[in-house]
mmCIF file of C-alpha atoms in Angstrom:
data_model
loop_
_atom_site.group_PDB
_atom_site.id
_atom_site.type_symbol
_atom_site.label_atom_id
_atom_site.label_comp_id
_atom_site.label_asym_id
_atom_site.label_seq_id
_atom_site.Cartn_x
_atom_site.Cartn_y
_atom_site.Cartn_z
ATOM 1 C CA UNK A 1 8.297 3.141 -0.488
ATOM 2 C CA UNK A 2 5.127 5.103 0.441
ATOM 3 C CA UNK A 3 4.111 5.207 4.403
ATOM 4 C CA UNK A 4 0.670 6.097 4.582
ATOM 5 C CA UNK A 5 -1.191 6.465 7.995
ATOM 6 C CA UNK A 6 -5.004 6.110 8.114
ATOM 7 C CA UNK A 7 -7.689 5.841 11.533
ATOM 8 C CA UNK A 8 -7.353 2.009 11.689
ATOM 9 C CA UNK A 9 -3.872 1.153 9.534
ATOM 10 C CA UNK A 10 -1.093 1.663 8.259
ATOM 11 C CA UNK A 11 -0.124 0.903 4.794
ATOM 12 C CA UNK A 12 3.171 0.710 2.783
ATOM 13 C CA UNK A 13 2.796 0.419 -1.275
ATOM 14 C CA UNK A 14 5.470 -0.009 -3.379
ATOM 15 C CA UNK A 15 7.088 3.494 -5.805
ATOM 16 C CA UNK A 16 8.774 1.132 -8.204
ATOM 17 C CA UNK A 17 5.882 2.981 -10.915
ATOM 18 C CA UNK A 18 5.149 6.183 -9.433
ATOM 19 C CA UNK A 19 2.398 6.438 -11.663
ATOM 20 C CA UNK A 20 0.763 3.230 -10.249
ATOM 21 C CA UNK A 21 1.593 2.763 -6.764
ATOM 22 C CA UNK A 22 1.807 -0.892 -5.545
ATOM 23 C CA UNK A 23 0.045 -1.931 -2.249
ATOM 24 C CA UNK A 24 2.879 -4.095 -0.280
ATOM 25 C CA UNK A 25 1.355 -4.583 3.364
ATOM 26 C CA UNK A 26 -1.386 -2.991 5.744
ATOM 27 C CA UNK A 27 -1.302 -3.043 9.173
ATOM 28 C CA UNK A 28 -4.419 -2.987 11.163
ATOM 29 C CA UNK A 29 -3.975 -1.251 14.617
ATOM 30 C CA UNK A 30 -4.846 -1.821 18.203
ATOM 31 C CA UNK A 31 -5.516 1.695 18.751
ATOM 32 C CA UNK A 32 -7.650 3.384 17.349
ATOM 33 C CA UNK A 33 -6.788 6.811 16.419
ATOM 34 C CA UNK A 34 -5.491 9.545 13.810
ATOM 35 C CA UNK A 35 -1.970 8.885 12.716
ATOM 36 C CA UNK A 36 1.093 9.947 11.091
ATOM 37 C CA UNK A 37 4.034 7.625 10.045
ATOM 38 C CA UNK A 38 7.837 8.066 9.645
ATOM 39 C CA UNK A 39 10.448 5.254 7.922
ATOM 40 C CA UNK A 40 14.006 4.955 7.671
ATOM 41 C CA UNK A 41 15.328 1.520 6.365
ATOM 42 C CA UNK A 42 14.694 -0.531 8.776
ATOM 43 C CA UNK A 43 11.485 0.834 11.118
ATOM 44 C CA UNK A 44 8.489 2.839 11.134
ATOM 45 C CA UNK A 45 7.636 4.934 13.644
ATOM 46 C CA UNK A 46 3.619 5.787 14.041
ATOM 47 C CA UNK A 47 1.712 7.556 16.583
ATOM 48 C CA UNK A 48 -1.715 7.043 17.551
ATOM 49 C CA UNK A 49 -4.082 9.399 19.037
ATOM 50 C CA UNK A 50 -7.617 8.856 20.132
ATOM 51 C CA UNK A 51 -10.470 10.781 20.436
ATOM 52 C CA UNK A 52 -10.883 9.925 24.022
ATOM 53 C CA UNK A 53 -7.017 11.606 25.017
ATOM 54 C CA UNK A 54 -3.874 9.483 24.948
ATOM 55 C CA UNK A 55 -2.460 7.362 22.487
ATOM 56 C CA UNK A 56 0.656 5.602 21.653
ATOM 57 C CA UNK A 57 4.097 5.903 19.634
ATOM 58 C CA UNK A 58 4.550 2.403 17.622
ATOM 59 C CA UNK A 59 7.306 0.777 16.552
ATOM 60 C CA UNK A 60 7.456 -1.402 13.468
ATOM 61 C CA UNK A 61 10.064 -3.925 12.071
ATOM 62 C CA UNK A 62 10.061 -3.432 8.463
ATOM 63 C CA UNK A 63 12.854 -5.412 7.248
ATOM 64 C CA UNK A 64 10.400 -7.781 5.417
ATOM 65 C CA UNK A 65 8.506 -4.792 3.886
ATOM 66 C CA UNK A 66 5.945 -7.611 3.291
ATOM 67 C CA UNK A 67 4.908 -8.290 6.229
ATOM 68 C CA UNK A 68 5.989 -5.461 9.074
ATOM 69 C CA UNK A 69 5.672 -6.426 12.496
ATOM 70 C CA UNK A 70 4.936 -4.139 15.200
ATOM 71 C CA UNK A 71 7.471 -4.292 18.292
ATOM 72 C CA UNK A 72 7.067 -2.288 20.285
ATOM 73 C CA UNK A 73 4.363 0.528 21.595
ATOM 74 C CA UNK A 74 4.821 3.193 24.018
ATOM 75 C CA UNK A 75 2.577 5.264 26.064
ATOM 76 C CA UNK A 76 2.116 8.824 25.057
ATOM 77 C CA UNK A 77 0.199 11.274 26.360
ATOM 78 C CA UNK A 78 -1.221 13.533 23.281
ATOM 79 C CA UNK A 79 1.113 12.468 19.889
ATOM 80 C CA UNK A 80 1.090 14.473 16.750
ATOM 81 C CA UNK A 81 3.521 14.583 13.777
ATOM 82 C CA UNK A 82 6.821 13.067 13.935
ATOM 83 C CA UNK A 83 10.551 13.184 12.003
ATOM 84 C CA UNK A 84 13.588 11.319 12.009
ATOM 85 C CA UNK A 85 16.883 12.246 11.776
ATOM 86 C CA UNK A 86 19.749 10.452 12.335
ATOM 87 C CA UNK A 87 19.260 8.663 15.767
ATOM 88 C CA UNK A 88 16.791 11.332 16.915
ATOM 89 C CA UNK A 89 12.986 11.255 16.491
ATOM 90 C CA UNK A 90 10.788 13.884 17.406
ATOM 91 C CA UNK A 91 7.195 13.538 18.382
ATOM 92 C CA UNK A 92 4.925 16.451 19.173
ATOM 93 C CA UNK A 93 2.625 16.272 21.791
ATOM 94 C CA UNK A 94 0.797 19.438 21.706
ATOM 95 C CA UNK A 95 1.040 21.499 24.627
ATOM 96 C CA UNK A 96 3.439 18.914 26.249
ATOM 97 C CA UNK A 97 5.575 20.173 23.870
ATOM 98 C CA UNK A 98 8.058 17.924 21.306
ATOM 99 C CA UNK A 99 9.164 14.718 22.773
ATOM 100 C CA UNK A 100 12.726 13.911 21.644
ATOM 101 C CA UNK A 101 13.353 10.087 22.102
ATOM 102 C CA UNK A 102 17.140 8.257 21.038
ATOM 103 C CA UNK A 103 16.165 5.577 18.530
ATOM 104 C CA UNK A 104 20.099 3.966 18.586
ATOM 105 C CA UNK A 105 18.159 1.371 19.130
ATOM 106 C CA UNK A 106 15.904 1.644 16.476
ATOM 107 C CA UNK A 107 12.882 -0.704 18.131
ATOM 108 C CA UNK A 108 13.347 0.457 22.012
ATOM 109 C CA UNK A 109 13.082 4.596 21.694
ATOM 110 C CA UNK A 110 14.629 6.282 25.234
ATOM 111 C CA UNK A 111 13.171 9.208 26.012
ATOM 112 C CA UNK A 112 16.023 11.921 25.558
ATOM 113 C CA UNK A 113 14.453 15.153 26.145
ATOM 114 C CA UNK A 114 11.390 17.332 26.146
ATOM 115 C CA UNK A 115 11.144 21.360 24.379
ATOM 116 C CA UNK A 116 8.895 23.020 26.113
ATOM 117 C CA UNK A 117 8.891 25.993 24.233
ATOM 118 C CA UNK A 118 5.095 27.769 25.359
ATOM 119 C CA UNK A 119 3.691 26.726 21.985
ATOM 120 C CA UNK A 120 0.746 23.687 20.982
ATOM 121 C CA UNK A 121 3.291 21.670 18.446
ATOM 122 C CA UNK A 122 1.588 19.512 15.828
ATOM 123 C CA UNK A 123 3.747 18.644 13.566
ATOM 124 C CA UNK A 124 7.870 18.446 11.948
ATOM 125 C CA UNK A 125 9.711 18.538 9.004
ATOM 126 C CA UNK A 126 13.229 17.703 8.827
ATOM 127 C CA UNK A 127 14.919 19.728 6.837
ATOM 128 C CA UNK A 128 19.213 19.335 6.908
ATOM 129 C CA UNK A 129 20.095 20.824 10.274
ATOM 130 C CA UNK A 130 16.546 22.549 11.067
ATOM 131 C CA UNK A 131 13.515 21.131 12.293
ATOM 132 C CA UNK A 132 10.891 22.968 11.751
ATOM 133 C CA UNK A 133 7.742 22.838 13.711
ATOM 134 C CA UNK A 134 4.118 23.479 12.763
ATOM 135 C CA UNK A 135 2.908 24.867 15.944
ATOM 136 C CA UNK A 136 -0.863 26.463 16.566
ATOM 137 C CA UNK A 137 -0.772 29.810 14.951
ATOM 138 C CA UNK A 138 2.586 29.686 13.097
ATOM 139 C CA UNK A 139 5.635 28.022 12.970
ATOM 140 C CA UNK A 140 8.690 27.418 15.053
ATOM 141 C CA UNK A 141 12.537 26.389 14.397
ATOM 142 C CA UNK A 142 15.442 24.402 15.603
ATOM 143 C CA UNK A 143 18.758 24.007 15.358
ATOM 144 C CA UNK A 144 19.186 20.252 14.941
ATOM 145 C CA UNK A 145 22.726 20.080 13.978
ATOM 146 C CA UNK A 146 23.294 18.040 17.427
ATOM 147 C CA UNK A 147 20.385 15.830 16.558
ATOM 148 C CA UNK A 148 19.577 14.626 20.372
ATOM 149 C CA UNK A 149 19.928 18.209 21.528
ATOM 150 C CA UNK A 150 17.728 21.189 19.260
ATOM 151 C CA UNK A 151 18.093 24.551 19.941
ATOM 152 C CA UNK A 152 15.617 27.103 19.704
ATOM 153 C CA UNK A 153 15.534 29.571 16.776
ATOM 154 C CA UNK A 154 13.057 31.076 16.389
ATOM 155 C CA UNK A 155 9.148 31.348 16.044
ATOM 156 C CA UNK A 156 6.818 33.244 13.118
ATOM 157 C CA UNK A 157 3.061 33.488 14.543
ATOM 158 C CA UNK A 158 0.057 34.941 12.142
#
């Protein structure tokens, strides 16, 4: 499946033909906002940020890829990017930093921890054990091999 995040929705097609994608479900907001989107089998994580400061991280069902529901939404303060990995997700909030929240239970996120690490972080990749972060002038890493608890690598600046 394909996640895509727009202003006003979110939209899942179908990679069945990767050469013509197949539109599946769109889901229209209640914040308006810039967003990113992350999926594992079951949810889809999204955050919402808005023009005016704040936003919010949603939760959707997707087990009927047809028609998601959203179940949850949680108050944020400034969300970016986000990544998954096992029952971690990570959610940057610029100069708050990454937010790292235990999805065990994948529709009610708990707030685990938060890196403050002196950078503005926009966005993650997952990558195996490392998570890197796009941060404002560079890019920072973490050890993620305990997925709740990154360590600090290191940082590259231009």
């Amino acid at each position: 499946k394909l996640f895509i995040g727009s202003n006003t929705d979110m939209y899942i097609y179908s990679l069945a033909n990767p050469e013509a994608p197949s539109k599946l479900a769109t889901v229209t907001y209640f914040v308006r906002g810039k967003d990113p989107v992350v999926a594992n089998d079951t949810v889809a994580y999204s955050t919402v940020r808005n023009q005016f400061g704040g936003g919010v991280l949603n939760c959707f069902n997707i087990k009927n890829i047809n028609q998601p529901l959203n179940v949850n939404i949680l108050p944020m303060i400034n969300p970016y990017g986000l990544g998954i990995k096992n029952t971690a997700l990570y959610v940057c909030e610029a100069d708050s930093g990454i937010k790292v929240f235990n999805i065990a239970n994948a529709y009610s996120p708990v707030l685990s921890k938060t890196l403050r690490f002196n950078e503005t972080a926009y966005d993650v990749i997952v990558a195996g054990n490392i998570l890197v972060c796009y941060i404002k002038g560079g890019i920072s890493f973490f050890d993620i091999a305990n997925a709740l608890s990154p360590v600090f690598i290191s940082s590259i600046k231009n």
